[in-house]
Amino acid sequence: MMIQFLSNFVKTTSIISAIGSSLMIITISHAGGPPPGTKPPATNQQEDTSEPSGNRGKPVEVEPENTEPTRRQPPTQQPETTQPPPQFPEPAGRVTPVEGIITLRLINQTGAVIGYQVIGGRHRILGESSVVELSELPIPLTLTYQRPDGGLLLVRPQRISSRVLEVIFNPTEDFDLDTKSLNITGKGGVFLN
């Protein structure tokens, strides 16, 4: 009976030892290996003989890690669809210059003073309810304007005759309608900015 007990004890101890070794190997492999300067624990497990013996001891070829960052391939270009050309703003008015000369008639209907200047000329003041005529102006030209009180201006250019452009200033509360300059191109197109 004692021999049978010792026999069972040895078997149980071997099983416990094998399980403990296996757990230690699993733990070490998940932790990154054994501490530096130590050997991995020896186990009583039998070697796996499922591989042919001719491959034992030969180094395994491992592909080197690619240290270059992966480059994205440019997207394949889709066939271009025909789109209409970009639309430029339509002129707010037109004037027909005679020998490159026009006349501007400025009409202030705001009830406030307006400062104005034809680029290249002097800065002037347009009274609260007044009309000024600027004649013999060569085009292209730019007229800048603003209210000293910061009020917004709605500007309506209207052609009176072939070479006379009337510019009417009205007050507005709409930021989208406020402008600060009027440009007349060499061909007589009038644009508000």
PDB file of C-alpha atoms in Angstrom, residues 8-180:
ATOM      1  CA  ASN A   8       0.682   7.719  -7.150  1.00  0.00           C
ATOM      2  CA  PHE A   9       2.546  10.502  -5.375  1.00  0.00           C
ATOM      3  CA  VAL A  10       5.406  10.420  -7.915  1.00  0.00           C
ATOM      4  CA  LYS A  11       2.944  10.408 -10.831  1.00  0.00           C
ATOM      5  CA  THR A  12       0.998  13.315  -9.332  1.00  0.00           C
ATOM      6  CA  THR A  13       4.174  15.228  -8.613  1.00  0.00           C
ATOM      7  CA  SER A  14       5.385  14.720 -12.210  1.00  0.00           C
ATOM      8  CA  ILE A  15       2.072  15.962 -13.567  1.00  0.00           C
ATOM      9  CA  ILE A  16       2.092  18.976 -11.251  1.00  0.00           C
ATOM     10  CA  SER A  17       5.711  19.704 -12.175  1.00  0.00           C
ATOM     11  CA  ALA A  18       4.925  19.467 -15.888  1.00  0.00           C
ATOM     12  CA  ILE A  19       1.907  21.767 -15.517  1.00  0.00           C
ATOM     13  CA  GLY A  20       3.955  24.230 -13.470  1.00  0.00           C
ATOM     14  CA  SER A  21       6.747  24.245 -16.072  1.00  0.00           C
ATOM     15  CA  SER A  22       4.218  24.752 -18.866  1.00  0.00           C
ATOM     16  CA  LEU A  23       2.601  27.651 -17.030  1.00  0.00           C
ATOM     17  CA  MET A  24       6.004  29.195 -16.409  1.00  0.00           C
ATOM     18  CA  ILE A  25       6.919  28.916 -20.110  1.00  0.00           C
ATOM     19  CA  ILE A  26       3.596  30.449 -21.136  1.00  0.00           C
ATOM     20  CA  THR A  27       4.022  33.263 -18.627  1.00  0.00           C
ATOM     21  CA  ILE A  28       7.583  33.974 -19.715  1.00  0.00           C
ATOM     22  CA  SER A  29       6.691  33.915 -23.407  1.00  0.00           C
ATOM     23  CA  HIS A  30       3.904  36.440 -22.827  1.00  0.00           C
ATOM     24  CA  ALA A  31       6.156  38.599 -20.666  1.00  0.00           C
ATOM     25  CA  GLY A  32       8.822  38.839 -23.336  1.00  0.00           C
ATOM     26  CA  GLY A  33      11.088  35.941 -22.375  1.00  0.00           C
ATOM     27  CA  PRO A  34      13.225  35.128 -19.352  1.00  0.00           C
ATOM     28  CA  PRO A  35      15.059  37.873 -17.477  1.00  0.00           C
ATOM     29  CA  PRO A  36      18.492  38.692 -18.935  1.00  0.00           C
ATOM     30  CA  GLY A  37      21.244  36.299 -17.888  1.00  0.00           C
ATOM     31  CA  THR A  38      18.914  33.370 -17.066  1.00  0.00           C
ATOM     32  CA  LYS A  39      18.069  30.201 -18.906  1.00  0.00           C
ATOM     33  CA  PRO A  40      14.520  29.201 -19.693  1.00  0.00           C
ATOM     34  CA  PRO A  41      13.283  26.452 -17.369  1.00  0.00           C
ATOM     35  CA  ALA A  42      13.865  22.897 -18.514  1.00  0.00           C
ATOM     36  CA  THR A  43      10.812  20.758 -19.061  1.00  0.00           C
ATOM     37  CA  ASN A  44      10.281  17.038 -19.061  1.00  0.00           C
ATOM     38  CA  GLN A  45       8.206  17.188 -22.209  1.00  0.00           C
ATOM     39  CA  GLN A  46       9.022  14.980 -25.137  1.00  0.00           C
ATOM     40  CA  GLU A  47      10.166  16.609 -28.337  1.00  0.00           C
ATOM     41  CA  ASP A  48       7.667  16.893 -31.148  1.00  0.00           C
ATOM     42  CA  THR A  49       8.685  14.454 -33.831  1.00  0.00           C
ATOM     43  CA  SER A  50       5.960  15.340 -36.270  1.00  0.00           C
ATOM     44  CA  GLU A  51       8.462  17.238 -38.481  1.00  0.00           C
ATOM     45  CA  PRO A  52      10.919  15.306 -40.572  1.00  0.00           C
ATOM     46  CA  SER A  53      14.252  15.067 -38.794  1.00  0.00           C
ATOM     47  CA  GLY A  54      16.091  16.575 -41.753  1.00  0.00           C
ATOM     48  CA  ASN A  55      14.720  20.089 -40.911  1.00  0.00           C
ATOM     49  CA  ARG A  56      15.831  20.076 -37.262  1.00  0.00           C
ATOM     50  CA  GLY A  57      18.591  22.482 -36.450  1.00  0.00           C
ATOM     51  CA  LYS A  58      18.348  24.425 -39.720  1.00  0.00           C
ATOM     52  CA  PRO A  59      17.742  28.157 -39.401  1.00  0.00           C
ATOM     53  CA  VAL A  60      14.343  29.398 -40.388  1.00  0.00           C
ATOM     54  CA  GLU A  61      14.376  32.113 -43.010  1.00  0.00           C
ATOM     55  CA  VAL A  62      12.484  35.158 -41.834  1.00  0.00           C
ATOM     56  CA  GLU A  63      11.644  38.016 -44.165  1.00  0.00           C
ATOM     57  CA  PRO A  64      13.270  41.255 -42.989  1.00  0.00           C
ATOM     58  CA  GLU A  65      10.946  43.880 -41.606  1.00  0.00           C
ATOM     59  CA  ASN A  66      10.181  46.661 -43.996  1.00  0.00           C
ATOM     60  CA  THR A  67      11.488  49.812 -42.303  1.00  0.00           C
ATOM     61  CA  GLU A  68      10.235  52.118 -45.041  1.00  0.00           C
ATOM     62  CA  PRO A  69       6.835  53.648 -44.393  1.00  0.00           C
ATOM     63  CA  THR A  70       4.143  52.279 -46.592  1.00  0.00           C
ATOM     64  CA  ARG A  71       3.309  54.628 -49.396  1.00  0.00           C
ATOM     65  CA  ARG A  72      -0.226  55.085 -50.493  1.00  0.00           C
ATOM     66  CA  GLN A  73      -0.885  54.639 -54.116  1.00  0.00           C
ATOM     67  CA  PRO A  74      -2.419  57.696 -55.727  1.00  0.00           C
ATOM     68  CA  PRO A  75      -6.075  57.159 -56.430  1.00  0.00           C
ATOM     69  CA  THR A  76      -6.811  56.096 -59.913  1.00  0.00           C
ATOM     70  CA  GLN A  77      -8.013  59.029 -61.880  1.00  0.00           C
ATOM     71  CA  GLN A  78     -11.605  58.961 -62.885  1.00  0.00           C
ATOM     72  CA  PRO A  79     -12.443  60.112 -66.366  1.00  0.00           C
ATOM     73  CA  GLU A  80     -13.011  63.826 -66.273  1.00  0.00           C
ATOM     74  CA  THR A  81     -16.546  64.965 -66.721  1.00  0.00           C
ATOM     75  CA  THR A  82     -17.127  68.066 -68.734  1.00  0.00           C
ATOM     76  CA  GLN A  83     -18.040  70.868 -66.382  1.00  0.00           C
ATOM     77  CA  PRO A  84     -19.188  74.286 -67.415  1.00  0.00           C
ATOM     78  CA  PRO A  85     -16.509  76.984 -67.177  1.00  0.00           C
ATOM     79  CA  PRO A  86     -16.502  78.991 -63.946  1.00  0.00           C
ATOM     80  CA  GLN A  87     -19.030  81.795 -63.930  1.00  0.00           C
ATOM     81  CA  PHE A  88     -17.704  85.272 -63.290  1.00  0.00           C
ATOM     82  CA  PRO A  89     -19.978  87.898 -61.851  1.00  0.00           C
ATOM     83  CA  GLU A  90     -22.096  89.676 -64.350  1.00  0.00           C
ATOM     84  CA  PRO A  91     -21.439  93.405 -64.633  1.00  0.00           C
ATOM     85  CA  ALA A  92     -23.712  95.563 -62.503  1.00  0.00           C
ATOM     86  CA  GLY A  93     -23.955  97.961 -65.444  1.00  0.00           C
ATOM     87  CA  ARG A  94     -22.317  99.149 -68.653  1.00  0.00           C
ATOM     88  CA  VAL A  95     -21.128 102.445 -70.021  1.00  0.00           C
ATOM     89  CA  THR A  96     -19.806 103.228 -73.486  1.00  0.00           C
ATOM     90  CA  PRO A  97     -16.660 105.339 -73.349  1.00  0.00           C
ATOM     91  CA  VAL A  98     -16.014 107.915 -76.032  1.00  0.00           C
ATOM     92  CA  GLU A  99     -12.282 107.970 -76.802  1.00  0.00           C
ATOM     93  CA  GLY A 100     -11.726 106.206 -73.451  1.00  0.00           C
ATOM     94  CA  ILE A 101     -13.490 108.949 -71.462  1.00  0.00           C
ATOM     95  CA  ILE A 102     -16.677 108.752 -69.317  1.00  0.00           C
ATOM     96  CA  THR A 103     -18.640 110.896 -66.857  1.00  0.00           C
ATOM     97  CA  LEU A 104     -19.774 109.750 -63.389  1.00  0.00           C
ATOM     98  CA  ARG A 105     -22.760 111.351 -61.675  1.00  0.00           C
ATOM     99  CA  LEU A 106     -22.788 110.519 -57.933  1.00  0.00           C
ATOM    100  CA  ILE A 107     -26.160 110.843 -56.150  1.00  0.00           C
ATOM    101  CA  ASN A 108     -26.249 110.545 -52.353  1.00  0.00           C
ATOM    102  CA  GLN A 109     -29.663 109.462 -50.991  1.00  0.00           C
ATOM    103  CA  THR A 110     -28.394 108.146 -47.631  1.00  0.00           C
ATOM    104  CA  GLY A 111     -28.872 111.236 -45.476  1.00  0.00           C
ATOM    105  CA  ALA A 112     -25.248 110.740 -44.325  1.00  0.00           C
ATOM    106  CA  VAL A 113     -21.917 112.051 -45.570  1.00  0.00           C
ATOM    107  CA  ILE A 114     -19.984 109.779 -47.958  1.00  0.00           C
ATOM    108  CA  GLY A 115     -16.247 109.985 -48.562  1.00  0.00           C
ATOM    109  CA  TYR A 116     -15.159 108.995 -52.083  1.00  0.00           C
ATOM    110  CA  GLN A 117     -12.088 108.937 -54.280  1.00  0.00           C
ATOM    111  CA  VAL A 118     -11.352 108.075 -57.881  1.00  0.00           C
ATOM    112  CA  ILE A 119      -8.077 106.135 -57.555  1.00  0.00           C
ATOM    113  CA  GLY A 120      -5.284 108.481 -58.527  1.00  0.00           C
ATOM    114  CA  GLY A 121      -7.357 111.546 -57.588  1.00  0.00           C
ATOM    115  CA  ARG A 122      -8.072 113.463 -54.412  1.00  0.00           C
ATOM    116  CA  HIS A 123     -10.280 112.220 -51.567  1.00  0.00           C
ATOM    117  CA  ARG A 124     -13.568 114.134 -51.535  1.00  0.00           C
ATOM    118  CA  ILE A 125     -16.797 114.384 -49.547  1.00  0.00           C
ATOM    119  CA  LEU A 126     -20.321 113.894 -50.913  1.00  0.00           C
ATOM    120  CA  GLY A 127     -22.880 115.736 -48.734  1.00  0.00           C
ATOM    121  CA  GLU A 128     -25.968 114.090 -47.108  1.00  0.00           C
ATOM    122  CA  SER A 129     -28.323 114.731 -50.045  1.00  0.00           C
ATOM    123  CA  SER A 130     -26.211 115.973 -52.912  1.00  0.00           C
ATOM    124  CA  VAL A 131     -25.236 115.265 -56.499  1.00  0.00           C
ATOM    125  CA  VAL A 132     -21.734 115.567 -57.965  1.00  0.00           C
ATOM    126  CA  GLU A 133     -20.680 115.118 -61.591  1.00  0.00           C
ATOM    127  CA  LEU A 134     -17.158 113.919 -62.352  1.00  0.00           C
ATOM    128  CA  SER A 135     -16.460 114.412 -66.052  1.00  0.00           C
ATOM    129  CA  GLU A 136     -13.612 113.557 -68.403  1.00  0.00           C
ATOM    130  CA  LEU A 137     -12.553 110.455 -66.430  1.00  0.00           C
ATOM    131  CA  PRO A 138     -10.330 108.011 -68.340  1.00  0.00           C
ATOM    132  CA  ILE A 139     -11.129 104.305 -68.016  1.00  0.00           C
ATOM    133  CA  PRO A 140     -10.371 101.825 -66.640  1.00  0.00           C
ATOM    134  CA  LEU A 141     -10.989 103.396 -63.250  1.00  0.00           C
ATOM    135  CA  THR A 142     -11.840 102.529 -59.654  1.00  0.00           C
ATOM    136  CA  LEU A 143     -14.085 104.605 -57.409  1.00  0.00           C
ATOM    137  CA  THR A 144     -13.858 103.897 -53.677  1.00  0.00           C
ATOM    138  CA  TYR A 145     -16.447 105.118 -51.179  1.00  0.00           C
ATOM    139  CA  GLN A 146     -17.502 104.754 -47.546  1.00  0.00           C
ATOM    140  CA  ARG A 147     -19.585 106.360 -44.870  1.00  0.00           C
ATOM    141  CA  PRO A 148     -17.449 107.843 -42.070  1.00  0.00           C
ATOM    142  CA  ASP A 149     -20.096 106.701 -39.560  1.00  0.00           C
ATOM    143  CA  GLY A 150     -19.554 103.039 -40.680  1.00  0.00           C
ATOM    144  CA  GLY A 151     -23.019 102.728 -42.215  1.00  0.00           C
ATOM    145  CA  LEU A 152     -23.625 100.250 -45.033  1.00  0.00           C
ATOM    146  CA  LEU A 153     -24.136 101.390 -48.620  1.00  0.00           C
ATOM    147  CA  LEU A 154     -26.325  99.961 -51.361  1.00  0.00           C
ATOM    148  CA  VAL A 155     -24.968 101.218 -54.690  1.00  0.00           C
ATOM    149  CA  ARG A 156     -26.990 101.149 -57.925  1.00  0.00           C
ATOM    150  CA  PRO A 157     -25.161 102.109 -61.130  1.00  0.00           C
ATOM    151  CA  GLN A 158     -27.396 103.220 -64.040  1.00  0.00           C
ATOM    152  CA  ARG A 159     -26.394 104.287 -67.530  1.00  0.00           C
ATOM    153  CA  ILE A 160     -27.978 107.641 -68.375  1.00  0.00           C
ATOM    154  CA  SER A 161     -26.423 108.105 -71.807  1.00  0.00           C
ATOM    155  CA  SER A 162     -23.731 106.275 -73.746  1.00  0.00           C
ATOM    156  CA  ARG A 163     -20.871 107.811 -71.775  1.00  0.00           C
ATOM    157  CA  VAL A 164     -22.612 108.920 -68.509  1.00  0.00           C
ATOM    158  CA  LEU A 165     -22.986 106.564 -65.570  1.00  0.00           C
ATOM    159  CA  GLU A 166     -25.182 107.564 -62.662  1.00  0.00           C
ATOM    160  CA  VAL A 167     -24.157 106.026 -59.293  1.00  0.00           C
ATOM    161  CA  ILE A 168     -26.925 106.184 -56.664  1.00  0.00           C
ATOM    162  CA  PHE A 169     -26.026 105.620 -52.988  1.00  0.00           C
ATOM    163  CA  ASN A 170     -28.735 104.342 -50.617  1.00  0.00           C
ATOM    164  CA  PRO A 171     -28.484 103.135 -47.009  1.00  0.00           C
ATOM    165  CA  THR A 172     -28.889  99.414 -46.270  1.00  0.00           C
ATOM    166  CA  GLU A 173     -28.872  97.079 -43.277  1.00  0.00           C
ATOM    167  CA  ASP A 174     -27.839  94.040 -45.333  1.00  0.00           C
ATOM    168  CA  PHE A 175     -24.114  93.172 -45.178  1.00  0.00           C
ATOM    169  CA  ASP A 176     -24.457  91.149 -48.389  1.00  0.00           C
ATOM    170  CA  LEU A 177     -25.496  94.258 -50.310  1.00  0.00           C
ATOM    171  CA  ASP A 178     -22.777  96.559 -48.901  1.00  0.00           C
ATOM    172  CA  THR A 179     -19.906  97.443 -51.257  1.00  0.00           C
ATOM    173  CA  LYS A 180     -16.780  99.606 -50.967  1.00  0.00           C
TER     174      LYS A 180
END
